[in-house]
């Protein structure tokens, strides 16, 4: 099988490529990535000399570039996106372009190239926000109610993907997953930001009251879910993928990491809240469990500890990532 992976130089995409090539030795992967600030070919050193792996630099919004890579492809796995909520609040335009127009360009070409399966990687953030303390969880029947520019553009792309299934008969699947964590995550996101700041002996910025809740999914569990959906999932279906069975607040996550790194609570810095901050996400992943036999293999505490160790062991990687551009972003985001 030949797979076109978009956004494969980012966090989840690079974990997926390494995972897939380790477990599917006869398959070929073309990684199509623009290499924005979030794309990093160092994430793929392990596979760069693998004859079944090719990298092509390009933009999913560019029709000619997309046409050039979709020849003789069986499956598209679409990760490429602008993915950080805080950057979407600062500059929504790049999110509209990449997440909406880019997905449209890929869908059009997938149809023309008679791609056998278009798998779209989406997010639980499209469902909006749950209340603290309520039992409710998101599942595949939950109505969309995105509340920030990032989730609004991801929801738009999901609607387009479903429209291409319904209208033109394109074979599609969607995974709506929760917050991933693990190796090679760009340190603008919460967990790697906390870990790397603490290793550097800096305070950690906690938004608002710190009582926000996310469902945390270890990235390799997510890669396995996508593999199962590609191999056994039904065309046209959406599968919710999540990790947690109980709520853990942001401040509890910080305290766990403080503990793992032997730091005290004086490192916590409460900062101005994110505008329109979604209070709680929780995922009911019983459909993918029932239909495809998937469940998260990793428990949060164990894999958080492994992730902390990875960042301790790979300081060179994130020190290079925290470059001038990153520090300018950090300064702007956390100025007040
Ligand atoms: P990321 O920001 O780490 O990586 C995104 C990748 O896409 C980068 O390599 C970047 O260079 C590439 N890219 C951006 N714009 C592009 C364009 N116009 N053309 C080609 N490539 C482009 O993102 P991630 O965390 O790995 O997320 C991957 C996907 O999973 C995204 O679609 C995201 O919305 C979704 N998702 C992520 C999470 C999470 O917790 N990280 C949770 C749910 C869903
Ligand atoms: P993030 O990793 O940005 O993911 P998302 O907003 O897509 O869920 O943030 C996870 C949670 O951590 C979210 O509730 C916002 C919070 N957060 C902070 O408190 N401080 C920070 O510096 C960041 C980046 C996030």
Short mmCIF file of C-alpha atoms and ligand atoms in Angstrom, two decimals:
data_model
loop_
_atom_site.label_atom_id
_atom_site.label_comp_id
_atom_site.label_asym_id
_atom_site.label_seq_id
_atom_site.Cartn_x
_atom_site.Cartn_y
_atom_site.Cartn_z
CA UNK A 1 0.00 0.00 0.00
CA UNK A 2 1.16 3.56 -0.76
CA UNK A 3 0.18 6.20 1.77
CA UNK A 4 0.31 9.95 1.38
CA UNK A 5 0.72 11.47 4.84
CA UNK A 6 0.14 15.22 5.04
CA UNK A 7 1.78 17.11 7.89
CA UNK A 8 4.07 14.17 8.64
CA UNK A 9 6.85 16.39 9.98
CA UNK A 10 4.68 17.56 12.88
CA UNK A 11 4.10 15.91 16.23
CA UNK A 12 1.42 13.27 15.57
CA UNK A 13 2.29 12.83 11.87
CA UNK A 14 5.94 11.99 12.61
CA UNK A 15 4.95 9.56 15.37
CA UNK A 16 2.50 7.97 12.91
CA UNK A 17 5.13 7.59 10.15
CA UNK A 18 7.67 6.01 12.48
CA UNK A 19 4.97 3.72 13.90
CA UNK A 20 3.61 2.72 10.47
CA UNK A 21 6.99 1.92 8.90
CA UNK A 22 7.94 -0.18 11.94
CA UNK A 23 4.74 -2.22 11.74
CA UNK A 24 3.89 -2.34 8.02
CA UNK A 25 7.16 -3.29 6.35
CA UNK A 26 5.83 -3.57 2.79
CA UNK A 27 4.11 -0.19 2.69
CA UNK A 28 5.46 3.05 1.22
CA UNK A 29 4.90 6.49 2.68
CA UNK A 30 5.18 9.90 1.04
CA UNK A 31 5.32 12.64 3.64
CA UNK A 32 3.98 15.92 2.22
CA UNK A 33 4.67 18.84 4.52
CA UNK A 34 5.15 22.59 4.19
CA UNK A 35 7.59 22.69 7.13
CA UNK A 36 5.97 25.57 8.97
CA UNK A 37 7.36 26.48 12.40
CA UNK A 38 5.77 23.22 13.67
CA UNK A 39 7.27 20.92 11.03
CA UNK A 40 10.66 19.42 11.87
CA UNK A 41 12.51 16.82 9.81
CA UNK A 42 14.62 15.95 12.86
CA UNK A 43 11.51 14.09 14.08
CA UNK A 44 12.05 11.63 11.22
CA UNK A 45 15.78 10.89 11.41
CA UNK A 46 14.92 7.28 12.32
CA UNK A 47 13.26 6.71 8.91
CA UNK A 48 15.01 9.17 6.58
CA UNK A 49 17.12 6.44 4.95
CA UNK A 50 14.29 3.92 4.76
CA UNK A 51 13.72 3.14 1.03
CA UNK A 52 9.95 3.04 1.71
CA UNK A 53 9.94 6.67 2.92
CA UNK A 54 10.00 9.85 0.80
CA UNK A 55 9.71 13.47 1.89
CA UNK A 56 8.20 16.12 -0.40
CA UNK A 57 8.04 19.72 0.74
CA UNK A 58 4.78 21.39 -0.30
CA UNK A 59 1.64 23.22 0.71
CA UNK A 60 -1.76 21.50 0.85
CA UNK A 61 -3.33 24.76 -0.41
CA UNK A 62 -1.32 24.58 -3.64
CA UNK A 63 -3.32 22.66 -6.27
CA UNK A 64 -0.32 21.86 -8.50
CA UNK A 65 1.83 20.64 -5.64
CA UNK A 66 -0.98 18.44 -4.33
CA UNK A 67 -1.66 17.03 -7.81
CA UNK A 68 2.04 16.19 -8.08
CA UNK A 69 2.03 13.92 -5.00
CA UNK A 70 -1.31 12.13 -5.36
CA UNK A 71 -0.30 9.94 -8.25
CA UNK A 72 -0.55 6.19 -7.51
CA UNK A 73 -1.54 6.76 -3.88
CA UNK A 74 -3.94 4.30 -2.20
CA UNK A 75 -4.62 6.10 1.07
CA UNK A 76 -4.34 9.71 2.25
CA UNK A 77 -3.84 10.27 5.99
CA UNK A 78 -4.45 13.97 6.53
CA UNK A 79 -2.72 15.49 9.57
CA UNK A 80 -1.53 18.82 8.08
CA UNK A 81 -3.07 21.73 9.94
CA UNK A 82 -2.40 24.79 11.96
CA UNK A 83 -2.96 23.22 15.35
CA UNK A 84 -2.46 25.65 18.25
CA UNK A 85 -5.48 27.42 19.78
CA UNK A 86 -3.46 30.39 21.10
CA UNK A 87 -1.93 31.07 17.68
CA UNK A 88 -5.42 30.84 16.12
CA UNK A 89 -6.58 33.54 18.51
CA UNK A 90 -3.62 35.74 17.44
CA UNK A 91 -3.92 35.07 13.70
CA UNK A 92 -6.97 33.15 12.45
CA UNK A 93 -6.26 33.67 8.72
CA UNK A 94 -3.55 30.98 8.38
CA UNK A 95 -5.96 28.56 10.11
CA UNK A 96 -8.75 29.30 7.61
CA UNK A 97 -6.34 28.82 4.71
CA UNK A 98 -4.62 25.61 5.77
CA UNK A 99 -7.39 23.88 7.69
CA UNK A 100 -10.31 24.72 5.42
CA UNK A 101 -8.95 25.54 1.94
CA UNK A 102 -6.09 23.05 2.26
CA UNK A 103 -8.49 20.24 3.17
CA UNK A 104 -10.75 21.21 0.25
CA UNK A 105 -7.79 21.09 -2.20
CA UNK A 106 -6.83 17.62 -0.92
CA UNK A 107 -10.40 16.32 -1.20
CA UNK A 108 -10.77 17.55 -4.79
CA UNK A 109 -7.53 15.89 -5.81
CA UNK A 110 -8.34 12.70 -3.88
CA UNK A 111 -11.54 12.43 -5.90
CA UNK A 112 -9.77 13.07 -9.23
CA UNK A 113 -7.00 10.59 -8.37
CA UNK A 114 -9.53 7.92 -7.29
CA UNK A 115 -7.94 7.53 -3.86
CA UNK A 116 -9.24 4.42 -2.08
CA UNK A 117 -9.50 6.01 1.40
CA UNK A 118 -9.16 9.58 2.71
CA UNK A 119 -8.60 9.54 6.46
CA UNK A 120 -9.04 12.90 8.16
CA UNK A 121 -7.51 13.56 11.58
CA UNK A 122 -9.82 15.78 13.60
CA UNK A 123 -10.34 16.89 17.15
CA UNK A 124 -12.81 16.68 20.02
CA UNK A 125 -12.61 20.49 20.17
CA UNK A 126 -15.20 20.62 17.34
CA UNK A 127 -17.82 19.55 19.91
CA UNK A 128 -17.29 22.69 22.00
CA UNK A 129 -17.13 22.57 25.77
CA UNK A 130 -18.58 20.45 28.60
CA UNK A 131 -19.32 21.66 32.13
CA UNK A 132 -17.10 20.84 35.11
CA UNK A 133 -18.50 18.08 37.26
CA UNK A 134 -21.09 16.79 34.77
CA UNK A 135 -20.98 13.14 33.70
CA UNK A 136 -21.43 13.91 30.01
CA UNK A 137 -18.79 12.95 27.43
CA UNK A 138 -18.46 13.68 23.72
CA UNK A 139 -19.32 10.87 21.33
CA UNK A 140 -19.94 10.52 17.59
CA UNK A 141 -23.53 11.75 17.95
CA UNK A 142 -22.63 15.00 19.78
CA UNK A 143 -23.53 18.11 17.75
CA UNK A 144 -20.73 20.37 16.61
CA UNK A 145 -20.37 23.60 18.56
CA UNK A 146 -16.82 24.90 18.02
CA UNK A 147 -15.95 27.94 20.09
CA UNK A 148 -12.58 29.26 18.91
CA UNK A 149 -11.03 29.92 15.47
CA UNK A 150 -8.97 26.71 15.59
CA UNK A 151 -11.90 24.42 16.39
CA UNK A 152 -14.15 26.34 13.97
CA UNK A 153 -11.75 25.68 11.09
CA UNK A 154 -11.33 22.01 12.07
CA UNK A 155 -15.14 21.64 12.22
CA UNK A 156 -15.40 23.24 8.76
CA UNK A 157 -12.90 20.74 7.39
CA UNK A 158 -14.83 17.82 8.95
CA UNK A 159 -18.03 19.03 7.28
CA UNK A 160 -16.24 19.22 3.92
CA UNK A 161 -14.87 15.69 4.33
CA UNK A 162 -18.37 14.33 5.09
CA UNK A 163 -19.82 16.33 2.18
CA UNK A 164 -17.37 14.66 -0.23
CA UNK A 165 -18.52 11.26 1.05
CA UNK A 166 -22.20 12.08 0.81
CA UNK A 167 -22.14 14.03 -2.46
CA UNK A 168 -19.37 12.46 -4.52
CA UNK A 169 -18.97 9.06 -2.86
CA UNK A 170 -15.35 9.62 -1.79
CA UNK A 171 -14.32 6.87 0.65
CA UNK A 172 -13.58 8.68 3.91
CA UNK A 173 -13.08 8.08 7.62
CA UNK A 174 -12.56 10.59 10.43
CA UNK A 175 -10.90 10.21 13.83
CA UNK A 176 -11.97 12.81 16.42
CA UNK A 177 -9.30 12.55 19.05
CA UNK A 178 -8.52 14.29 22.30
CA UNK A 179 -5.31 16.06 23.42
CA UNK A 180 -2.31 13.97 22.42
CA UNK A 181 0.94 13.91 24.37
CA UNK A 182 4.26 12.13 23.97
CA UNK A 183 7.66 12.50 22.30
CA UNK A 184 8.36 15.22 19.69
CA UNK A 185 5.45 17.48 20.68
CA UNK A 186 6.20 21.13 19.96
CA UNK A 187 6.69 22.92 23.30
CA UNK A 188 4.00 25.53 22.69
CA UNK A 189 1.47 22.88 23.82
CA UNK A 190 0.74 22.49 27.53
CA UNK A 191 2.53 19.28 28.58
CA UNK A 192 5.86 19.82 26.74
CA UNK A 193 5.80 23.50 27.70
CA UNK A 194 5.56 22.62 31.38
CA UNK A 195 8.22 19.91 31.21
CA UNK A 196 10.77 21.95 29.25
CA UNK A 197 10.24 25.12 31.32
CA UNK A 198 10.78 23.16 34.52
CA UNK A 199 13.92 21.44 33.21
CA UNK A 200 15.14 24.98 32.36
CA UNK A 201 14.26 26.09 35.90
CA UNK A 202 11.52 28.46 34.65
CA UNK A 203 8.00 28.99 35.95
CA UNK A 204 5.04 27.34 34.22
CA UNK A 205 2.18 29.53 32.93
CA UNK A 206 -1.21 28.19 34.03
CA UNK A 207 -4.22 29.91 32.43
CA UNK A 208 -7.00 31.25 34.65
CA UNK A 209 -7.88 29.12 37.65
CA UNK A 210 -6.16 25.99 36.26
CA UNK A 211 -9.36 23.96 36.71
CA UNK A 212 -9.80 23.27 33.00
CA UNK A 213 -10.02 19.60 32.06
CA UNK A 214 -8.63 17.83 28.99
CA UNK A 215 -8.78 14.18 27.95
CA UNK A 216 -5.13 13.10 27.47
CA UNK A 217 -4.29 10.49 24.83
CA UNK A 218 -0.83 8.98 24.43
CA UNK A 219 0.25 9.60 20.83
CA UNK A 220 1.10 5.96 20.10
CA UNK A 221 -2.41 4.89 21.16
CA UNK A 222 -3.75 7.41 18.66
CA UNK A 223 -1.49 6.01 15.89
CA UNK A 224 -2.80 2.51 16.63
CA UNK A 225 -6.39 3.77 16.43
CA UNK A 226 -5.74 5.30 13.00
CA UNK A 227 -4.14 2.05 11.84
CA UNK A 228 -7.22 0.08 12.92
CA UNK A 229 -9.59 2.57 11.26
CA UNK A 230 -7.62 2.34 7.99
CA UNK A 231 -7.60 -1.45 8.07
CA UNK A 232 -11.03 -2.25 9.54
CA UNK A 233 -13.04 0.98 9.78
CA UNK A 234 -16.19 1.53 7.74
CA UNK A 235 -16.27 4.15 5.00
CA UNK A 236 -18.16 7.31 5.98
CA UNK A 237 -17.72 6.70 9.71
CA UNK A 238 -16.31 8.93 12.42
CA UNK A 239 -14.56 7.38 15.42
CA UNK A 240 -13.96 9.23 18.71
CA UNK A 241 -10.56 8.39 20.21
CA UNK A 242 -9.65 9.33 23.79
CA UNK A 243 -7.54 8.26 26.71
CA UNK A 244 -8.92 9.15 30.11
CA UNK A 245 -11.52 7.46 32.24
CA UNK A 246 -11.61 10.21 34.85
CA UNK A 247 -11.18 13.98 34.76
CA UNK A 248 -7.75 15.44 35.56
CA UNK A 249 -7.48 19.24 35.73
CA UNK A 250 -4.61 21.26 34.29
CA UNK A 251 -3.33 22.15 37.74
CA UNK A 252 -3.27 18.45 38.68
CA UNK A 253 -1.25 17.73 35.52
CA UNK A 254 1.22 20.46 36.52
CA UNK A 255 1.51 19.05 40.05
CA UNK A 256 2.22 15.56 38.71
CA UNK A 257 5.03 16.91 36.53
CA UNK A 258 6.42 19.08 39.37
CA UNK A 259 6.58 15.92 41.43
CA UNK A 260 8.28 13.91 38.68
CA UNK A 261 10.92 16.63 38.26
CA UNK A 262 11.40 17.22 42.00
CA UNK A 263 10.17 20.85 41.93
CA UNK A 264 7.85 22.59 44.40
CA UNK A 265 4.69 24.62 43.77
CA UNK A 266 6.55 27.95 43.73
CA UNK A 267 7.13 27.17 40.02
CA UNK A 268 3.42 27.59 39.26
CA UNK A 269 2.58 30.95 37.71
CA UNK A 270 -1.09 31.71 37.18
CA UNK A 271 -1.43 33.93 34.11
CA UNK A 272 -4.19 35.72 32.22
CA UNK A 273 -6.75 33.25 30.87
CA UNK A 274 -7.16 32.36 27.20
CA UNK A 275 -10.21 34.18 25.75
CA UNK A 276 -13.15 31.80 25.19
CA UNK A 277 -11.29 28.96 26.98
CA UNK A 278 -13.22 25.65 26.71
CA UNK A 279 -13.81 24.35 30.24
CA UNK A 280 -13.84 20.60 29.86
CA UNK A 281 -13.33 17.91 27.23
CA UNK A 282 -14.17 14.24 27.85
CA UNK A 283 -14.45 11.46 25.29
CA UNK A 284 -16.63 8.38 25.13
CA UNK A 285 -14.56 6.01 22.98
CA UNK A 286 -16.93 3.04 23.24
CA UNK A 287 -17.74 2.95 19.48
CA UNK A 288 -14.16 2.30 18.36
CA UNK A 289 -13.78 -0.15 21.26
CA UNK A 290 -16.92 -2.05 20.28
CA UNK A 291 -16.51 -1.96 16.47
CA UNK A 292 -12.74 -2.22 16.06
CA UNK A 293 -11.51 -3.55 19.41
CA UNK A 294 -9.39 -0.45 20.20
CA UNK A 295 -8.65 0.79 23.70
CA UNK A 296 -5.86 2.96 25.06
CA UNK A 297 -2.99 0.72 26.10
CA UNK A 298 -1.25 3.31 28.18
CA UNK A 299 -2.30 4.80 31.51
CA UNK A 300 -1.85 8.54 31.99
CA UNK A 301 0.57 8.55 34.94
CA UNK A 302 2.89 5.92 33.48
CA UNK A 303 3.08 7.54 30.08
CA UNK A 304 3.40 11.04 31.50
CA UNK A 305 6.45 9.80 33.36
CA UNK A 306 7.87 8.28 30.13
CA UNK A 307 7.19 11.54 28.32
CA UNK A 308 8.99 13.55 31.02
CA UNK A 309 11.95 11.18 30.67
CA UNK A 310 11.96 11.61 26.87
CA UNK A 311 12.21 15.40 27.21
CA UNK A 312 14.98 15.02 29.79
CA UNK A 313 16.87 12.71 27.42
CA UNK A 314 16.28 14.83 24.31
CA UNK A 315 17.19 18.31 25.49
CA UNK A 316 19.12 18.97 22.24
CA UNK A 317 15.95 18.46 20.22
CA UNK A 318 13.81 20.96 22.12
CA UNK A 319 16.59 23.46 22.69
CA UNK A 320 16.89 23.76 18.90
CA UNK A 321 13.09 24.02 18.60
CA UNK A 322 12.98 26.85 21.16
CA UNK A 323 14.66 29.15 18.62
CA UNK A 324 14.39 32.90 18.07
CA UNK A 325 10.95 32.60 16.44
CA UNK A 326 9.69 30.49 19.36
CA UNK A 327 11.02 32.94 21.94
CA UNK A 328 9.34 35.86 20.13
CA UNK A 329 6.05 33.95 20.14
CA UNK A 330 6.50 33.10 23.84
CA UNK A 331 7.22 36.72 24.72
CA UNK A 332 4.10 37.90 22.88
CA UNK A 333 1.81 35.17 24.27
CA UNK A 334 2.89 35.43 27.91
CA UNK A 335 3.78 39.16 28.06
CA UNK A 336 1.11 40.00 30.63
P1 LIG B 1 1.59 20.02 14.50
O1 LIG B 1 1.28 21.48 14.56
O2 LIG B 1 2.62 19.45 15.39
O3 LIG B 1 2.01 19.64 13.00
C1 LIG B 1 1.35 20.13 11.88
C2 LIG B 1 2.18 19.77 10.65
O4 LIG B 1 1.46 20.23 9.49
C3 LIG B 1 3.55 20.45 10.62
O5 LIG B 1 4.53 19.53 10.23
C4 LIG B 1 3.38 21.55 9.57
O6 LIG B 1 4.60 21.87 8.89
C5 LIG B 1 2.36 20.92 8.63
N1 LIG B 1 1.61 21.92 7.88
C6 LIG B 1 1.00 23.04 8.38
N2 LIG B 1 0.44 23.72 7.36
C7 LIG B 1 0.66 23.02 6.23
C8 LIG B 1 0.31 23.22 4.87
N3 LIG B 1 -0.39 24.31 4.47
N4 LIG B 1 0.69 22.30 3.96
C9 LIG B 1 1.41 21.20 4.35
N5 LIG B 1 1.79 20.98 5.61
C10 LIG B 1 1.41 21.88 6.54
O7 LIG B 1 0.20 19.29 14.68
P2 LIG B 1 -0.15 17.93 15.45
O8 LIG B 1 -0.28 18.21 16.88
O9 LIG B 1 0.76 16.87 14.98
O10 LIG B 1 -1.62 17.66 14.89
C11 LIG B 1 -1.82 16.89 13.70
C12 LIG B 1 -3.29 16.86 13.38
O11 LIG B 1 -4.01 16.31 14.47
C13 LIG B 1 -3.92 18.23 13.12
O12 LIG B 1 -4.85 18.10 12.07
C14 LIG B 1 -4.61 18.56 14.42
O13 LIG B 1 -5.71 19.43 14.20
C15 LIG B 1 -5.05 17.20 14.87
N6 LIG B 1 -5.19 17.04 16.32
C16 LIG B 1 -4.14 17.29 17.15
C17 LIG B 1 -4.27 17.10 18.52
C18 LIG B 1 -3.12 17.31 19.46
O14 LIG B 1 -3.31 17.13 20.68
N7 LIG B 1 -1.94 17.63 19.03
C19 LIG B 1 -5.51 16.70 19.04
C20 LIG B 1 -6.58 16.49 18.17
C21 LIG B 1 -6.38 16.64 16.81
P1 LIG B 2 -3.17 23.11 24.75
O1 LIG B 2 -1.99 22.19 24.88
O2 LIG B 2 -2.96 24.43 24.09
O3 LIG B 2 -4.31 22.28 24.05
P2 LIG B 2 -5.87 22.70 23.77
O4 LIG B 2 -6.07 24.09 24.10
O5 LIG B 2 -5.96 22.45 22.31
O6 LIG B 2 -6.67 21.77 24.61
O7 LIG B 2 -3.75 23.40 26.21
C1 LIG B 2 -4.20 22.36 27.06
C2 LIG B 2 -4.80 23.01 28.29
O8 LIG B 2 -3.77 23.70 29.01
C3 LIG B 2 -5.86 24.05 27.97
O9 LIG B 2 -6.86 24.02 28.99
C4 LIG B 2 -5.10 25.36 28.05
C5 LIG B 2 -4.07 25.10 29.13
N1 LIG B 2 -2.81 25.85 28.99
C6 LIG B 2 -2.32 26.59 30.08
O10 LIG B 2 -2.92 26.63 31.17
N2 LIG B 2 -1.14 27.26 29.91
C7 LIG B 2 -0.45 27.26 28.74
O11 LIG B 2 0.62 27.92 28.65
C8 LIG B 2 -0.97 26.49 27.63
C9 LIG B 2 -0.25 26.46 26.32
C10 LIG B 2 -2.15 25.80 27.82
#
